[in-house]
Amino acid sequence: LSELEALMERMKRLQEDKEDEEASQEEMATRFEKEKKESLLVISGGICAFPHFAVLFTAFDDDIVSTDVSRYVEDPGFGYKDFARRGEDHLPTFRAQDYTWENHGFSLVNRLYSDIGHLLDEKFRMVYNLTYNTMATHEDVDTTMLRRALFNYVHCMYGIRYDDYDYGEVNQLLERSLKVYIKTVTCYPERTTKRMYDSYWRQFKHSEKVHVNLLLMEARMQAELLYALRAITRHLT
């Protein structure tokens, strides 16, 4: 099977499995922990620490451009850091049900800055729901499962868990090259190369892959807002 056909087959199989039998809360929690720990090993400071990605990432090394961002920021050392140290048995988890954008963050933002919550919410919803109902040459395809996997994987990298989501879907739908691309774009955007962009979903249209980038950026922004707004809420109370 081609990459595209294999992905569509996995989507179909996951949907059928979901209809036949849902995973227990314990199973979903275990799958989240596994995915969360693996996400910490995908890329670290430009060095691949996860053996399965070694060959893949080495192929990108020649394309990585050293970007001097010091002239644009006050603190050149400021950047992404993993939310936990590798090797820790109990990694911190932000349970989305305890503090959600819809029920908590949205209202707090509006209190702090009138109407900005509505603008942010509209932006999040527009990018998340954007679809042509296509996958490359296939039409009338429901891409909801795939879009949710992309969005939730970014939140998973930031330690955010949705209790009602089966993270086994992430592992089934997002292949290794795409996971490398997601973490690079989300955490180290200056290291993103065209070869990395070309390495995943080769049969997809550019418009569809650009939509992936939009999803990743909005997911990252919402994750950062959730942490910041939760801290503000705790301070106010």
Short mmCIF file of C-alpha atoms in Angstrom, two decimals:
data_model
loop_
_atom_site.label_atom_id
_atom_site.label_comp_id
_atom_site.label_asym_id
_atom_site.label_seq_id
_atom_site.Cartn_x
_atom_site.Cartn_y
_atom_site.Cartn_z
CA LEU A 1 0.00 0.00 0.00
CA SER A 2 1.08 3.57 -0.62
CA GLU A 3 1.57 5.90 2.34
CA LEU A 4 -1.82 7.50 1.67
CA GLU A 5 -3.73 4.24 1.29
CA ALA A 6 -2.12 2.84 4.43
CA LEU A 7 -3.12 5.92 6.43
CA MET A 8 -6.72 5.76 5.22
CA GLU A 9 -6.86 2.06 6.04
CA ARG A 10 -5.64 2.75 9.59
CA MET A 11 -8.27 5.48 10.00
CA LYS A 12 -10.99 3.09 8.86
CA ARG A 13 -9.78 0.33 11.18
CA LEU A 14 -9.57 2.68 14.18
CA GLN A 15 -13.11 3.88 13.56
CA GLU A 16 -14.39 0.32 13.38
CA ASP A 17 -12.53 -0.66 16.55
CA LYS A 18 -13.95 2.36 18.35
CA GLU A 19 -17.48 1.36 17.38
CA ASP A 20 -16.95 -2.24 18.44
CA GLU A 21 -15.24 -1.64 21.78
CA GLU A 22 -13.91 1.44 23.58
CA ALA A 23 -10.70 1.33 25.56
CA SER A 24 -10.99 1.60 29.34
CA GLN A 25 -9.87 4.71 31.21
CA GLU A 26 -6.91 2.78 32.58
CA GLU A 27 -5.83 1.71 29.10
CA MET A 28 -6.16 5.26 27.76
CA ALA A 29 -4.13 6.64 30.68
CA THR A 30 -1.39 4.08 30.01
CA ARG A 31 -1.30 4.95 26.30
CA PHE A 32 -1.03 8.65 27.12
CA GLU A 33 1.91 8.06 29.46
CA LYS A 34 3.66 5.99 26.80
CA GLU A 35 3.14 8.65 24.13
CA LYS A 36 4.17 11.44 26.50
CA LYS A 37 7.45 9.74 27.43
CA GLU A 38 8.21 8.95 23.79
CA SER A 39 7.59 12.56 22.76
CA LEU A 40 10.40 13.68 25.10
CA LEU A 41 12.84 11.49 23.18
CA VAL A 42 12.00 12.56 19.63
CA ILE A 43 14.38 15.54 19.43
CA SER A 44 16.54 17.17 22.06
CA GLY A 45 18.47 20.30 21.23
CA GLY A 46 18.95 19.15 17.64
CA ILE A 47 20.21 15.70 18.68
CA CYS A 48 18.06 12.64 18.27
CA ALA A 49 17.90 10.73 21.54
CA PHE A 50 15.36 8.13 20.42
CA PRO A 51 17.13 5.23 18.63
CA HIS A 52 14.32 4.62 16.14
CA PHE A 53 14.73 8.17 14.82
CA ALA A 54 18.53 8.12 14.52
CA VAL A 55 18.76 7.33 10.82
CA LEU A 56 15.82 9.55 9.97
CA PHE A 57 17.13 12.63 11.72
CA THR A 58 20.67 12.19 10.46
CA ALA A 59 19.32 12.63 6.95
CA PHE A 60 18.16 16.12 7.90
CA ASP A 61 21.40 17.33 9.51
CA ASP A 62 22.90 18.75 6.31
CA ASP A 63 19.85 20.92 5.75
CA ILE A 64 19.70 22.50 9.20
CA VAL A 65 20.56 26.18 8.97
CA SER A 66 22.14 27.90 11.94
CA THR A 67 19.92 30.89 12.56
CA ASP A 68 21.14 33.80 14.64
CA VAL A 69 18.04 34.96 16.51
CA SER A 70 19.91 36.99 19.13
CA ARG A 71 19.27 40.25 17.28
CA TYR A 72 15.51 39.70 17.53
CA VAL A 73 15.19 38.79 21.22
CA GLU A 74 16.42 40.17 24.51
CA ASP A 75 17.33 36.73 25.85
CA PRO A 76 18.99 34.58 23.14
CA GLY A 77 18.98 31.59 25.46
CA PHE A 78 15.21 31.64 25.80
CA GLY A 79 13.55 28.73 24.04
CA TYR A 80 11.66 25.47 24.38
CA LYS A 81 12.54 23.10 27.19
CA ASP A 82 10.97 19.70 27.76
CA PHE A 83 8.38 19.83 30.52
CA ALA A 84 10.16 17.02 32.40
CA ARG A 85 13.58 15.43 32.62
CA ARG A 86 14.23 12.20 30.80
CA GLY A 87 14.35 9.13 32.94
CA GLU A 88 11.74 10.37 35.41
CA ASP A 89 9.18 7.70 36.25
CA HIS A 90 6.35 10.07 37.09
CA LEU A 91 6.12 12.87 34.55
CA PRO A 92 3.84 15.81 35.40
CA THR A 93 0.46 15.78 33.69
CA PHE A 94 -1.88 18.69 33.08
CA ARG A 95 -5.38 17.17 33.02
CA ALA A 96 -7.35 19.22 30.53
CA GLN A 97 -10.61 18.40 32.32
CA ASP A 98 -9.36 20.32 35.37
CA TYR A 99 -8.65 23.46 33.38
CA THR A 100 -10.00 23.78 29.85
CA TRP A 101 -9.90 26.62 27.37
CA GLU A 102 -13.68 26.48 26.87
CA ASN A 103 -14.68 26.45 30.56
CA HIS A 104 -11.87 28.39 32.23
CA GLY A 105 -9.29 30.05 30.01
CA PHE A 106 -11.77 31.73 27.66
CA SER A 107 -13.63 33.59 30.41
CA LEU A 108 -10.45 34.62 32.24
CA VAL A 109 -8.88 36.06 29.09
CA ASN A 110 -12.01 38.10 28.44
CA ARG A 111 -11.84 39.45 31.97
CA LEU A 112 -8.22 40.47 31.55
CA TYR A 113 -8.54 41.85 28.02
CA SER A 114 -12.06 42.56 26.78
CA ASP A 115 -13.17 40.50 23.75
CA ILE A 116 -9.74 38.92 23.13
CA GLY A 117 -11.17 35.60 24.27
CA HIS A 118 -13.74 35.66 21.46
CA LEU A 119 -11.06 36.43 18.87
CA LEU A 120 -8.76 33.67 20.12
CA ASP A 121 -11.60 31.16 20.34
CA GLU A 122 -12.69 31.96 16.79
CA LYS A 123 -9.12 31.48 15.58
CA PHE A 124 -8.73 28.14 17.35
CA ARG A 125 -12.05 26.83 16.04
CA MET A 126 -11.49 28.03 12.49
CA VAL A 127 -8.09 26.33 12.15
CA TYR A 128 -9.21 23.14 13.91
CA ASN A 129 -12.34 22.76 11.77
CA LEU A 130 -10.74 23.81 8.49
CA THR A 131 -11.02 20.99 5.95
CA TYR A 132 -11.74 20.37 2.29
CA ASN A 133 -12.91 16.85 3.20
CA THR A 134 -10.08 15.52 1.06
CA MET A 135 -6.93 13.50 1.55
CA ALA A 136 -4.68 14.00 -1.47
CA THR A 137 -6.69 12.61 -4.41
CA HIS A 138 -9.48 11.18 -2.25
CA GLU A 139 -12.65 13.25 -1.78
CA ASP A 140 -15.50 13.16 0.76
CA VAL A 141 -13.17 12.03 3.57
CA ASP A 142 -13.89 12.83 7.22
CA THR A 143 -10.52 14.04 8.51
CA THR A 144 -11.71 14.78 12.06
CA MET A 145 -9.79 11.84 13.56
CA LEU A 146 -6.56 12.92 11.87
CA ARG A 147 -6.91 16.59 12.85
CA ARG A 148 -7.59 15.66 16.45
CA ALA A 149 -4.55 13.38 16.54
CA LEU A 150 -2.31 16.23 15.33
CA PHE A 151 -3.75 18.73 17.82
CA ASN A 152 -3.68 16.35 20.78
CA TYR A 153 -0.15 15.16 20.04
CA VAL A 154 1.14 18.73 20.41
CA HIS A 155 -0.68 19.02 23.74
CA CYS A 156 0.71 15.62 24.74
CA MET A 157 4.25 16.96 24.16
CA TYR A 158 3.38 19.69 26.66
CA GLY A 159 2.08 17.15 29.18
CA ILE A 160 -1.62 17.94 28.60
CA ARG A 161 -3.97 14.97 28.69
CA TYR A 162 -7.62 14.64 27.58
CA ASP A 163 -9.28 11.86 29.56
CA ASP A 164 -11.77 11.12 26.78
CA TYR A 165 -9.13 10.64 24.07
CA ASP A 166 -7.44 7.37 23.17
CA TYR A 167 -3.77 8.22 22.54
CA GLY A 168 -3.35 4.91 20.76
CA GLU A 169 -4.77 6.78 17.76
CA VAL A 170 -1.77 9.11 17.76
CA ASN A 171 0.63 6.21 17.46
CA GLN A 172 -1.44 4.66 14.67
CA LEU A 173 -1.97 7.81 12.58
CA LEU A 174 1.26 9.79 12.96
CA GLU A 175 4.30 8.06 11.51
CA ARG A 176 7.83 8.69 12.73
CA SER A 177 8.85 11.29 10.16
CA LEU A 178 5.71 13.28 10.92
CA LYS A 179 6.37 13.16 14.68
CA VAL A 180 9.88 14.49 14.09
CA TYR A 181 8.44 17.25 11.92
CA ILE A 182 5.75 18.11 14.50
CA LYS A 183 8.20 18.49 17.36
CA THR A 184 10.64 20.48 15.26
CA VAL A 185 7.99 22.91 13.99
CA THR A 186 6.36 23.23 17.40
CA CYS A 187 9.43 23.44 19.61
CA TYR A 188 12.37 24.39 17.37
CA PRO A 189 10.81 26.15 14.33
CA GLU A 190 14.13 27.70 13.26
CA ARG A 191 15.43 24.19 12.56
CA THR A 192 12.63 23.23 10.18
CA THR A 193 13.87 22.41 6.69
CA LYS A 194 12.22 21.80 3.36
CA ARG A 195 13.50 18.23 3.37
CA MET A 196 11.67 17.62 6.64
CA TYR A 197 8.53 19.14 5.15
CA ASP A 198 8.84 16.94 2.07
CA SER A 199 9.54 13.78 4.06
CA TYR A 200 6.01 13.17 5.32
CA TRP A 201 2.67 12.72 3.51
CA ARG A 202 4.42 12.88 0.12
CA GLN A 203 1.17 12.36 -1.77
CA PHE A 204 -0.71 15.16 -0.03
CA LYS A 205 -1.33 18.61 -1.49
CA HIS A 206 0.65 21.59 -0.22
CA SER A 207 -2.56 23.20 1.03
CA GLU A 208 -3.18 20.17 3.25
CA LYS A 209 0.35 20.21 4.64
CA VAL A 210 0.15 23.94 5.28
CA HIS A 211 -3.01 23.23 7.26
CA VAL A 212 -0.93 20.84 9.39
CA ASN A 213 1.40 23.74 10.22
CA LEU A 214 -1.55 25.93 11.18
CA LEU A 215 -2.91 23.20 13.46
CA LEU A 216 0.46 22.76 15.14
CA MET A 217 0.89 26.47 15.82
CA GLU A 218 -2.62 26.93 17.21
CA ALA A 219 -2.29 23.82 19.39
CA ARG A 220 1.00 25.14 20.76
CA MET A 221 -0.49 28.57 21.45
CA GLN A 222 -3.48 27.08 23.26
CA ALA A 223 -1.21 24.81 25.34
CA GLU A 224 0.91 27.79 26.40
CA LEU A 225 -2.20 29.80 27.24
CA LEU A 226 -3.60 26.98 29.37
CA TYR A 227 -0.48 26.86 31.53
CA ALA A 228 -0.28 30.65 31.84
CA LEU A 229 -3.97 31.17 32.56
CA ARG A 230 -4.08 28.34 35.08
CA ALA A 231 -1.19 30.00 36.94
CA ILE A 232 -3.02 33.35 36.89
CA THR A 233 -6.21 31.70 38.16
CA ARG A 234 -4.35 30.12 41.05
CA HIS A 235 -2.74 33.46 41.87
CA LEU A 236 -6.09 35.26 41.86
CA THR A 237 -7.71 32.66 44.10
#
